[in-house]
XYZ file of C-alpha atoms in Angstrom:
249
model
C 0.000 0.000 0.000
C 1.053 3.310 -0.873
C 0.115 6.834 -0.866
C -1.217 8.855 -3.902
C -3.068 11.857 -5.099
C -5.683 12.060 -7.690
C -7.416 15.025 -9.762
C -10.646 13.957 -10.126
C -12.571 15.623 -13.084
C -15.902 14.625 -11.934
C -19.704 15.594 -13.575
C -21.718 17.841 -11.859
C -25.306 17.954 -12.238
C -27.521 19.513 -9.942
C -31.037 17.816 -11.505
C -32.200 16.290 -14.878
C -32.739 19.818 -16.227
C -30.179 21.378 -15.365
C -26.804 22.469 -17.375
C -24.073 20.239 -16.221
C -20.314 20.852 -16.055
C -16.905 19.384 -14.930
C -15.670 20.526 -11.795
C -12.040 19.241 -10.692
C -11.309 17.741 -7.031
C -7.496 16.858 -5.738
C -8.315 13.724 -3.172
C -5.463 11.924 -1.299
C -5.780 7.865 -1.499
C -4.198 4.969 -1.573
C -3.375 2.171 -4.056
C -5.110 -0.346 -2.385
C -7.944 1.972 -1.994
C -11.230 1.080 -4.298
C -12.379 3.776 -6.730
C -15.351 3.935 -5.221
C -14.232 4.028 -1.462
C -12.078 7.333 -3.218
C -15.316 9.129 -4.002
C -16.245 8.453 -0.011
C -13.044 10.363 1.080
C -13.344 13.136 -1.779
C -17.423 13.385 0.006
C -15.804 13.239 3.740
C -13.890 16.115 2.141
C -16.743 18.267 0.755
C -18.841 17.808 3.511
C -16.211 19.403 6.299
C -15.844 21.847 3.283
C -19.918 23.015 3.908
C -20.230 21.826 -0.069
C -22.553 19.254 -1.750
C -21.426 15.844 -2.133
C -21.426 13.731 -5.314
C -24.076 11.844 -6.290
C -23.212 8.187 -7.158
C -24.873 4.987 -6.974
C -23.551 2.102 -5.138
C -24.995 -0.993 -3.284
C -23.656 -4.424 -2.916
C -19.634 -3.384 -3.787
C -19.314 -6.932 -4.699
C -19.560 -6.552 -8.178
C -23.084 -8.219 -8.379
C -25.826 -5.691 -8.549
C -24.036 -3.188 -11.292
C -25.322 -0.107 -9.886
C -22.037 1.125 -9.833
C -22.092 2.797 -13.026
C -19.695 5.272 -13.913
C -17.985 6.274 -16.845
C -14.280 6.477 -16.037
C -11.145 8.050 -18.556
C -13.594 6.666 -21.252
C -14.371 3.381 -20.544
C -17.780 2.017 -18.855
C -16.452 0.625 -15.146
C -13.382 2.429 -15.579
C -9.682 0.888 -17.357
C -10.128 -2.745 -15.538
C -11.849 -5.711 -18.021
C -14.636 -8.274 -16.342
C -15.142 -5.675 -13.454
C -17.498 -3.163 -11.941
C -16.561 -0.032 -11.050
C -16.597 -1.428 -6.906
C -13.650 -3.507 -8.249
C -11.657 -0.595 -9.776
C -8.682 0.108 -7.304
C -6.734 3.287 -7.321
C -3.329 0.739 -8.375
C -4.838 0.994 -11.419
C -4.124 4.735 -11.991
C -0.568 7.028 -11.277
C -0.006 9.478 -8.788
C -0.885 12.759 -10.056
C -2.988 11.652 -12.699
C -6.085 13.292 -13.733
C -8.803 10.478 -13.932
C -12.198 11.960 -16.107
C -15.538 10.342 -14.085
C -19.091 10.697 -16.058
C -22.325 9.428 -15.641
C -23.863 6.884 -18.728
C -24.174 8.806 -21.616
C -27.640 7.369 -23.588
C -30.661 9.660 -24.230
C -32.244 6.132 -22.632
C -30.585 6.898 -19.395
C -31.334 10.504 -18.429
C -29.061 12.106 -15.399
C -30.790 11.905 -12.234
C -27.918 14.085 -10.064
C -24.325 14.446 -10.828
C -23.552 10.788 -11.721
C -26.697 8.734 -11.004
C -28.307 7.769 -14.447
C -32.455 6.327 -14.571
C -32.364 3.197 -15.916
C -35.763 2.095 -15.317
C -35.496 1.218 -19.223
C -34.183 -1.913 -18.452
C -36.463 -2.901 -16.336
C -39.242 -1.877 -18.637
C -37.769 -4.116 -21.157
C -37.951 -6.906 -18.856
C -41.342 -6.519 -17.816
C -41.875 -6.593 -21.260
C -41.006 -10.451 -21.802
C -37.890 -11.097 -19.967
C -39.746 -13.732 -17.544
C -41.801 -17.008 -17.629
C -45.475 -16.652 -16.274
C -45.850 -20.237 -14.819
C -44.833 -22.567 -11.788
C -41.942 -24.311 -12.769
C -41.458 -26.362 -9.632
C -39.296 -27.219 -6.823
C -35.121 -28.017 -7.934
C -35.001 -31.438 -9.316
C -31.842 -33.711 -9.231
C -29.509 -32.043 -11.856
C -29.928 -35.767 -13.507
C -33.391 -35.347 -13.873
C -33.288 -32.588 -15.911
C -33.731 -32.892 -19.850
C -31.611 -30.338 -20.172
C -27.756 -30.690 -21.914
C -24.541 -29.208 -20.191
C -23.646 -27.159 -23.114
C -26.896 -25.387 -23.414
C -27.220 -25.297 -19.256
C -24.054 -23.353 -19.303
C -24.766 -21.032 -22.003
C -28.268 -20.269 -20.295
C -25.976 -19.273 -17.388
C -23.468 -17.702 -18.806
C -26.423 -15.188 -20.301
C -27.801 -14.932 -17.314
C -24.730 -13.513 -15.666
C -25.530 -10.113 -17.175
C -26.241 -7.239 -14.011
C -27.885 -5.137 -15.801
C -25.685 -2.486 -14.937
C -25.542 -0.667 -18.470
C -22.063 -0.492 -19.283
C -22.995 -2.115 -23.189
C -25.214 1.028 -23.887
C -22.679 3.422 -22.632
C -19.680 1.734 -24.703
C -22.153 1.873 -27.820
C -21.748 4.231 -30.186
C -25.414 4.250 -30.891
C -26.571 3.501 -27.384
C -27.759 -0.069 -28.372
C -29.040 -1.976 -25.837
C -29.047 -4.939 -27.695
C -26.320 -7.054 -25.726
C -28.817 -7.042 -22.711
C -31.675 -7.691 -24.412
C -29.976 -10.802 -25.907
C -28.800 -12.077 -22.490
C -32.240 -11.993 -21.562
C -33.930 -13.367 -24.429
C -30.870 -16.341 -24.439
C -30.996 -16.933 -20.816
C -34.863 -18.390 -21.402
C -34.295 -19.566 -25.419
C -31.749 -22.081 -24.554
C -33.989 -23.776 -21.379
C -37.671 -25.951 -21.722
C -39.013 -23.547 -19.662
C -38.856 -20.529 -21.828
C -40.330 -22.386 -24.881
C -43.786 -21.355 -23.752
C -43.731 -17.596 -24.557
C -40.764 -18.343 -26.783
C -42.942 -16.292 -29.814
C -43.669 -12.960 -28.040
C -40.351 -12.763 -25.850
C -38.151 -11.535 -28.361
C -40.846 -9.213 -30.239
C -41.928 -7.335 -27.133
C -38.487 -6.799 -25.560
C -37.237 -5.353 -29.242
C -40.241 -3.282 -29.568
C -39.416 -1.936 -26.040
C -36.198 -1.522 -26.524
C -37.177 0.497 -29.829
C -39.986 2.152 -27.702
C -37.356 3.535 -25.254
C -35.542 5.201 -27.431
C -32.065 2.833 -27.112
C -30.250 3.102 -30.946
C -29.219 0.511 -33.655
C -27.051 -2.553 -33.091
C -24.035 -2.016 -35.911
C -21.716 -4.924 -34.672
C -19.269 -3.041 -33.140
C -18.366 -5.058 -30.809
C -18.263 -2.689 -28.227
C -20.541 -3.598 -25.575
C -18.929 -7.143 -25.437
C -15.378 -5.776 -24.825
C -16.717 -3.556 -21.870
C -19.137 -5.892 -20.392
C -18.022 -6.370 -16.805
C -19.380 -10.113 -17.130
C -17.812 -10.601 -20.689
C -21.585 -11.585 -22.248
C -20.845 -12.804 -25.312
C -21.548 -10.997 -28.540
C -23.015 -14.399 -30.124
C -26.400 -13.715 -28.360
C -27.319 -10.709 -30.053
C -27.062 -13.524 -33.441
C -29.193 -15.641 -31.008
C -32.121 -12.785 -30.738
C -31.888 -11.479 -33.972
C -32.847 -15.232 -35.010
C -35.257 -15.593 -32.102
C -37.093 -12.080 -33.443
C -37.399 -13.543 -37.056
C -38.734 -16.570 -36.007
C -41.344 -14.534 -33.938
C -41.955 -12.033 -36.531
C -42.553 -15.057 -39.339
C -45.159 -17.272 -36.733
C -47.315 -14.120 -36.918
């Protein structure tokens, strides 16, 4: 562990309708200090100072629940690959350096305060078809299950996505495609998401498109900046999931 100091050229917004700007902040930290634990001292700071904190979200700082969302030096999560902004530590930046934070930028995800986003989109999109409206029972014996290990793992591996937003933000369009596919995969590859196999995928694009999230142009993008490295093959998966829905019509 060792010390270091930081310029931190963070967002400030006071409300959704009001004109943002960058304001700069020198904090003292430490390597083995998280990124977000830095924002607590810079806050400590402000609020012996008699000035407002910054607004950021934060819950479970276990890399789980993805409401860490921040836009850091350009990258959604910050420099570190497979990780949430929670598991960003200041060894990952130099003494001295000036480190640029933002909110999500995505006309989906409007600024709430400084660098808390709304993205109740998502969870309008879910509500939309990202479920399965019966029982399905207790856990059977893993034997039991007519299910294969390949597609078991792949359902899992989809369903690893957080939520958190990062794809849109690395987007050049502000897709939200790559989450939408997770969901639509996680239920495509299992028995139990046969059932409302049709509608799933045409009423999560069609809220998707409702929303206001922009074109999927195979960048590439969103995949390299997930923080749970979904794979780009299940946007493939729901475009041929959405055709097949669109053709049963």
């Amino acid at each position: 562990m060792s010390k270091m100091t930081v310029t931190l050229r963070v967002w400030r917004q006071a409300g959704p309708k009001a004109q943002g700007e960058f304001k700069n902040y020198q904090v003292e930290t430490d390597t083995d200090t998280s990124f977000l634990e830095t924002l607590d001292i810079l806050n400590e700071q402000l609020v012996d100072q008699k000035q407002e904190p910054i607004a950021f979200d934060s819950d479970c700082r276990e890399g789980i629940c993805g409401m860490c969302s921040l836009y850091i030096n350009g990258h959604p999560h910050g420099p570190a690959t497979g990780a949430t902004t929670c598991q960003l530590y200041m060894r990952r930046f130099k003494d001295g350096e000036t480190i640029t934070v933002e909110p999500w930028r995505s006309a989906a995800f409007p600024v709430i305060k400084d660098l808390i986003v709304d993205r109740n989109a998502f969870d309008k999109i879910q509500q939309a078809g990202g479920y399965v409206s019966f029982n399905c029972g207790g856990a059977q014996d893993a034997n039991d299950l007519p299910i294969s290990k390949v597609a078991a793992d792949m359902a899992m591996d989809s369903a690893t996505c957080i939520g958190c937003g990062a794809c849109v933000a690395a987007c050049k369009n502000g897709s939200a495609m790559l989450f939408v596919s997770a969901k639509v995969s996680q239920f495509a590859l299992l028995p139990q998401g046969q059932v409302e196999k049709v509608r799933r995928a045409r009423k999560m694009v069609a809220k998707m498109d409702e929303l206001g999230f922009g074109n999927c142009t195979n960048t590439g993008a969103c995949s390299a900046e997930c923080p749970k490295n979904i794979s780009l093959s299940n946007i493939a998966r729901l475009n041929r999931e959405f055709i097949a829905a669109k053709c049963s019509e």
